[in-house]
CSV table of C-alpha atoms in Angstrom, one decimal:
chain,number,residue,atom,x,y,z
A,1,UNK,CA,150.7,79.2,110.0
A,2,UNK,CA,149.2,82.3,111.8
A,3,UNK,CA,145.0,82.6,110.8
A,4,UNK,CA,143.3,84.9,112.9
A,5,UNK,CA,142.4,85.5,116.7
A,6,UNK,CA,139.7,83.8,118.3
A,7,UNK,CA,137.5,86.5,119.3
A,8,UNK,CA,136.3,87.3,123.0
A,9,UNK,CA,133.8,84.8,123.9
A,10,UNK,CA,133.8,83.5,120.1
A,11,UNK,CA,133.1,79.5,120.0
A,12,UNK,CA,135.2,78.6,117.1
A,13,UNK,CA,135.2,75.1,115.3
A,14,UNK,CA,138.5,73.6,113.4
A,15,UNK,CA,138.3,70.8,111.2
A,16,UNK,CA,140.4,69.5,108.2
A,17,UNK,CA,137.9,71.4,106.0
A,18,UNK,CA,137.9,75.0,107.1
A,19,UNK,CA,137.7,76.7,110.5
A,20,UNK,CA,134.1,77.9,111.4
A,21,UNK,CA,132.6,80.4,114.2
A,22,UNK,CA,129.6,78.6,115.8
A,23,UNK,CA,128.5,81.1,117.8
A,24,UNK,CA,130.0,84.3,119.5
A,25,UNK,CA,128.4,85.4,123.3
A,26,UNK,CA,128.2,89.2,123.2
A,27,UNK,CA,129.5,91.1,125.8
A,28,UNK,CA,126.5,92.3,128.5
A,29,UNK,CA,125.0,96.2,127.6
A,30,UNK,CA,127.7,96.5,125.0
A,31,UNK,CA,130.7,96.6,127.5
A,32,UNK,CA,133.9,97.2,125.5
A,33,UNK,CA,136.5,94.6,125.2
A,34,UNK,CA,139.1,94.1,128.5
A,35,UNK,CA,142.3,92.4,126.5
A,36,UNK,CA,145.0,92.0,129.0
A,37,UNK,CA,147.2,95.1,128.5
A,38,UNK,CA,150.1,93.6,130.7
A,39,UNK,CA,150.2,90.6,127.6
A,40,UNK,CA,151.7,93.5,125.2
A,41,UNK,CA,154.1,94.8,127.8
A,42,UNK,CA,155.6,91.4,129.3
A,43,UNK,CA,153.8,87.7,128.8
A,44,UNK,CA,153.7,87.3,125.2
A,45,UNK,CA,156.2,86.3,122.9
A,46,UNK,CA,157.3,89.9,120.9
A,47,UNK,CA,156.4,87.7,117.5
A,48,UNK,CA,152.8,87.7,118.5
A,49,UNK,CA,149.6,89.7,116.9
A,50,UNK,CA,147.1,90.5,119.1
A,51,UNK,CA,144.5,92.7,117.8
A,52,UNK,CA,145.8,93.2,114.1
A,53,UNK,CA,149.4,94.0,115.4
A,54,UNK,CA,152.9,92.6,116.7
A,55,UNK,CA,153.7,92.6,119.8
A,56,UNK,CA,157.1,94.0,119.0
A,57,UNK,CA,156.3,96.8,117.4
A,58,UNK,CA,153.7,98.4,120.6
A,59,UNK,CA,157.0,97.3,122.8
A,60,UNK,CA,159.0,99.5,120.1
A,61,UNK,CA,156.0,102.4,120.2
A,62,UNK,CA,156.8,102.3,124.3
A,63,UNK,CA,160.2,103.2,124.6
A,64,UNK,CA,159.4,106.1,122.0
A,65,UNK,CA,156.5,107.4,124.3
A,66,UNK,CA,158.8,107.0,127.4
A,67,UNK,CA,161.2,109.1,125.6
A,68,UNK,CA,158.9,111.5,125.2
A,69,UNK,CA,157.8,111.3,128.8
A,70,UNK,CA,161.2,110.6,130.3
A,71,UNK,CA,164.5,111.5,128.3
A,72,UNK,CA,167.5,112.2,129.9
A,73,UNK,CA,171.5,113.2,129.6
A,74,UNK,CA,173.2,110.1,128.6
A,75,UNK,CA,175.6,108.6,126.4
A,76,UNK,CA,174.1,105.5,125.6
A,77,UNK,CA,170.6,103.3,125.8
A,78,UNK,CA,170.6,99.7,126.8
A,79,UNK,CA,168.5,96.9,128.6
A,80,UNK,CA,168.2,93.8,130.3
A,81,UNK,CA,168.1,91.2,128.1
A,82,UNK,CA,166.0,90.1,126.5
A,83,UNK,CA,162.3,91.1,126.9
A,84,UNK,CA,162.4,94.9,127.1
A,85,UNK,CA,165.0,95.1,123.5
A,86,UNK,CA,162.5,96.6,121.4
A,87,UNK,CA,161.7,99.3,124.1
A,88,UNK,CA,164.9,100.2,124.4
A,89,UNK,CA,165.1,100.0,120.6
A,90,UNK,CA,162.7,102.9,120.1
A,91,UNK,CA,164.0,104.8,123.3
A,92,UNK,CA,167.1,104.8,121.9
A,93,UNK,CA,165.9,105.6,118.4
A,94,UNK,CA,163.5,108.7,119.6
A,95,UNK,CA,166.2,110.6,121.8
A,96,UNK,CA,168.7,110.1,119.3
A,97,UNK,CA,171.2,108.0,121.3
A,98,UNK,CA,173.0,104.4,120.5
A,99,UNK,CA,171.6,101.6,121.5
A,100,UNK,CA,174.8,99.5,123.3
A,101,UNK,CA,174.7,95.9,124.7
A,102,UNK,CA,176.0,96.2,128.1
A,103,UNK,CA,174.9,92.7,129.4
A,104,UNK,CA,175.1,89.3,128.3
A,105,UNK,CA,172.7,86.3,129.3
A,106,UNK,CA,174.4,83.2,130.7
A,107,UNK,CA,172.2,80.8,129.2
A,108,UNK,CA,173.3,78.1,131.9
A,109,UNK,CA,171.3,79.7,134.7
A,110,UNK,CA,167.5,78.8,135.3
A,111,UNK,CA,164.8,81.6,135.9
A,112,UNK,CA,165.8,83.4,139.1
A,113,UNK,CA,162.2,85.0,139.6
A,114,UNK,CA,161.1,81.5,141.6
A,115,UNK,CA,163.8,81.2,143.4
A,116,UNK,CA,162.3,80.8,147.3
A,117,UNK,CA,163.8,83.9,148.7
A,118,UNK,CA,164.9,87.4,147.8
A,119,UNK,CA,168.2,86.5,148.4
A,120,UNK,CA,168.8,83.8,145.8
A,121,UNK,CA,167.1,85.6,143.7
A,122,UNK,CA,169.7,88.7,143.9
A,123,UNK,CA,172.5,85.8,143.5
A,124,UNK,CA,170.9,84.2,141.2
A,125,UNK,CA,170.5,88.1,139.1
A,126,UNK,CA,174.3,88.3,139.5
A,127,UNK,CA,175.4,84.9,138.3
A,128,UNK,CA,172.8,85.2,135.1
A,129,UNK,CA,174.4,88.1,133.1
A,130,UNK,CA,178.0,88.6,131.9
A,131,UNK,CA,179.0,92.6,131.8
A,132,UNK,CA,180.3,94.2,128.4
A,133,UNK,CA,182.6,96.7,130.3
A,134,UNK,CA,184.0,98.0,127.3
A,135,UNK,CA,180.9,99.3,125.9
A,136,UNK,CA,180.0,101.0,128.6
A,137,UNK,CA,183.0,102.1,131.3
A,138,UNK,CA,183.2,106.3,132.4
A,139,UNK,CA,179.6,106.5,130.6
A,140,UNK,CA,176.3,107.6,131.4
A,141,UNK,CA,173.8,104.8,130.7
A,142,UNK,CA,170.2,104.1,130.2
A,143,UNK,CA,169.0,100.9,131.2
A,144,UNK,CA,165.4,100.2,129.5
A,145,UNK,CA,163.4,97.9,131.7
A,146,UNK,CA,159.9,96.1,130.7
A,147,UNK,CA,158.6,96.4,134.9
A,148,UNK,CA,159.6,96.5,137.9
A,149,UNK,CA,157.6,94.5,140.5
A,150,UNK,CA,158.9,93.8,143.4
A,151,UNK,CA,162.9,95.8,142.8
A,152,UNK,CA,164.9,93.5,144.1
A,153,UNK,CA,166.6,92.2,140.9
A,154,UNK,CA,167.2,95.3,139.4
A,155,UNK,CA,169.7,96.4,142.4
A,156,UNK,CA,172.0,93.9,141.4
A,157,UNK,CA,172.2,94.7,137.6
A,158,UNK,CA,173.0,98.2,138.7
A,159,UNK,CA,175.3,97.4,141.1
A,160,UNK,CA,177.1,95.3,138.9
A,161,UNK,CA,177.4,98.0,135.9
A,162,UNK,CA,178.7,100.6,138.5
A,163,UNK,CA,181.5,98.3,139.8
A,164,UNK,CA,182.4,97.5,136.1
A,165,UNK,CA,182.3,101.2,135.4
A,166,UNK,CA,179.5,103.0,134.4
A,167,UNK,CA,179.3,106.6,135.3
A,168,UNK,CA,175.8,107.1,135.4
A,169,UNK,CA,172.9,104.4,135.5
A,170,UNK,CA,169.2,105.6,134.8
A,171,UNK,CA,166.4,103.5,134.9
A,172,UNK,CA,163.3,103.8,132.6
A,173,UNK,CA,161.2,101.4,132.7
A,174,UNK,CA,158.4,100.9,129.7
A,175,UNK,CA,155.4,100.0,131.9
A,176,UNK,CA,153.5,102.0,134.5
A,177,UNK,CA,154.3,100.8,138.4
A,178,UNK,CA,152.0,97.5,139.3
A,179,UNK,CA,149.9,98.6,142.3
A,180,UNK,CA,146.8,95.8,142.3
A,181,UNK,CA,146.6,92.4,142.5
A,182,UNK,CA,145.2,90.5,139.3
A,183,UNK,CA,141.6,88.8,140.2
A,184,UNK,CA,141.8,87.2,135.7
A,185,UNK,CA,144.6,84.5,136.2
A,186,UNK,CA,147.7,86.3,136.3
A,187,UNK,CA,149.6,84.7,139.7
A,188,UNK,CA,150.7,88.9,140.6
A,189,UNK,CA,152.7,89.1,144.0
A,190,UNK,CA,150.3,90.1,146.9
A,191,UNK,CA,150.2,94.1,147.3
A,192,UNK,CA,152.1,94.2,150.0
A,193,UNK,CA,155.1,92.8,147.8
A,194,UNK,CA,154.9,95.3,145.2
A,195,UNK,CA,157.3,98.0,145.5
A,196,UNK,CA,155.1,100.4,144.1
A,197,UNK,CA,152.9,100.2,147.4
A,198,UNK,CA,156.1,100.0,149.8
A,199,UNK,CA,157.5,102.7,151.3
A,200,UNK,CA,160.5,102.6,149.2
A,201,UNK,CA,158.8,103.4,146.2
A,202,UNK,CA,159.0,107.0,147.0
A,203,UNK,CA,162.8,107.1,146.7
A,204,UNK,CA,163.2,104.7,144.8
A,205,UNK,CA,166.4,105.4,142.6
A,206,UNK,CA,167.8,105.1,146.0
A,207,UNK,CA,166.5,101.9,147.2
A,208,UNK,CA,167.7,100.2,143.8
A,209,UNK,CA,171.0,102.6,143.8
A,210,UNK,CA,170.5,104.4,140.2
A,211,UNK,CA,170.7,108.3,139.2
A,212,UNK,CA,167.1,108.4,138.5
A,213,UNK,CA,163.9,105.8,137.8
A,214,UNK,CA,161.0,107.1,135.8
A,215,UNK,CA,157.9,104.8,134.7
A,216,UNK,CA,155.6,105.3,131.8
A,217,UNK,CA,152.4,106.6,132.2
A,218,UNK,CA,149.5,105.0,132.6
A,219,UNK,CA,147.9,107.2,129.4
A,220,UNK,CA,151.3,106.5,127.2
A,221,UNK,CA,150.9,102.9,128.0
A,222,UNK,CA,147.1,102.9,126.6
A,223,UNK,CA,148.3,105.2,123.7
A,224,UNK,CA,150.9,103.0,122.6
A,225,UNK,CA,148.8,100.2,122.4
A,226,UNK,CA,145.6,101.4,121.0
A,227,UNK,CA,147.3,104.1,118.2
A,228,UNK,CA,148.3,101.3,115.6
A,229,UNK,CA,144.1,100.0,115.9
A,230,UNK,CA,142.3,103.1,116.3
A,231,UNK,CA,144.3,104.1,112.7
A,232,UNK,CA,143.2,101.4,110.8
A,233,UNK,CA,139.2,101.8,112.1
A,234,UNK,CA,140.1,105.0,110.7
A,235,UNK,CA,141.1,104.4,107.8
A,236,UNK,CA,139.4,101.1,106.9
A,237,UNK,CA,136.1,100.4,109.1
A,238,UNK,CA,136.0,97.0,107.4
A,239,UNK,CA,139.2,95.7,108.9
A,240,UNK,CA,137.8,95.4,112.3
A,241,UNK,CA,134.3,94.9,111.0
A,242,UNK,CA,134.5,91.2,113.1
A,243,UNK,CA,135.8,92.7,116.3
A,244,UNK,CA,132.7,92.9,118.7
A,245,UNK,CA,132.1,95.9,121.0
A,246,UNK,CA,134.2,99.2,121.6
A,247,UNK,CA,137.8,99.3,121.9
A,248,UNK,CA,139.5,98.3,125.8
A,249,UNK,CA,141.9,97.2,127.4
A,250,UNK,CA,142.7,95.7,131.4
A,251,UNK,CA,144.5,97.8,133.4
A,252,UNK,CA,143.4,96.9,136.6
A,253,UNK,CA,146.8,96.0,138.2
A,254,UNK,CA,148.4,99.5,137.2
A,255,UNK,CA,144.8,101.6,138.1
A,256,UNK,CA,142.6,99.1,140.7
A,257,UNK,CA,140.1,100.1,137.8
A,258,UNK,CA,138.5,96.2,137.3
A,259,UNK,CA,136.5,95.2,134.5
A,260,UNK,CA,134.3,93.3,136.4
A,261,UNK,CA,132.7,93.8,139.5
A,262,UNK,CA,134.3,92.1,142.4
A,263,UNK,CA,132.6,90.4,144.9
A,264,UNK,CA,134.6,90.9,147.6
């Protein structure tokens, strides 16, 4: 059964008896708080509470600020299964359009993001989805992804929902680009390997062959994920009473903005 969250820098102690904070080390100057804002967008399960809230639902509150920031003349919303659904969920719910499966996971094929090559991982894209042609063929669709990090799996998806008859294929994706590498434990490609930093990147509905690619902001990102805890400080100090320092987040690999100072 879900308790609470251990703290930042909280030493807790769990017996049979009760569970017990020995000691919490306070942040330096009264620094705020640098939770991991990419754990909201793509690592953690969408069941999770981080913060006093579910995971699923700031994925949700991200496809309804990207469509504010990004709508667009389609028939239909959809996504690649299965980690951006609830962003595509409240894309589709804030522009007023359906939410359609167009793709279905073959549950037989292995992660294709460690395959050794770009190539098998593009093969591997291709054998892991089936296509639901029939939701989809002579429209114009919206394809809602979590990130994009290095493009070269998304190609693929597209290419296969234009051969099986899609009109139109926009891509929103419910994350800002990834520019920096992470320095906190996240294994994030080397620079040169993100698209946002190749050249490509500045055509990029091109290089991955859709009508259009639009990223959330930076500030939407942040918005979505602090609104739900800056309204319950609001309206009940107490509930966060525990929580130690100001409110923050880590967005060093969308900004190069660390919260530590590198020593190199």
């Amino acid at each position: 059964r879900y308790y609470r969250e251990v703290l930042p820098g909280e030493i807790v102690k769990i017996s049979r008896h009760d569970v017990q904070t020995l000691d919490v080390v306070r942040r330096l100057e009264g620094d705020p708080s640098a939770f991991c804002i990419f754990e909201y967008v793509y690592f953690a399960r969408p069941d999770s509470i981080f913060e006093g809230q579910m995971v699923y639902s700031v994925r949700r509150r991200c496809g309804q600020q990207l469509a504010i920031e990004a709508p667009v003349e389609a028939d239909l919303v959809s996504t690649v299964p299965e980690s951006a659904t609830p962003a595509a969920l409240g894309y589709a719910q804030k522009c007023g359009l359906p939410y359609v499966e167009v793709l279905c996971k073959n549950r037989y094929v292995g992660r294709t993001f460690i395959q050794p090559n770009m190539r098998l991982r593009q093969l591997g894209v291709a054998k892991k989805f089936g296509v639901l042609s029939d939701n989809f063929k002579g429209k114009r669709v919206v394809i809602i992804d979590d990130s994009i990090v290095r493009g070269n799996t998304i190609s693929p998806i597209i290419k296969l929902l234009r051969e099986s008859g899609a009109k139109e294929v926009h891509i929103r994706v419910a994350s800002p680009p990834i520019r920096f590498p992470c320095y906190m434990g996240i294994n994030i490609p080397t620079k040169e390997e993100l698209i946002a930093n190749r050249p490509e990147f500045h055509d990029l509905a091109n290089y991955i062959g859709a009508d259009s690619v639009v990223y959330l902001s930076v500030e939407g990102l942040v918005s979505s994920v602090q609104e739900s805890i800056k309204a319950r400080q609001e309206n009940n100090p107490k509930t966060h009473k525990s929580f130690i320092g100001k409110l923050g987040h880590c967005t060093a690999c969308l900004t190069g903005d660390y919260p530590v100072e590198l020593e190199w």
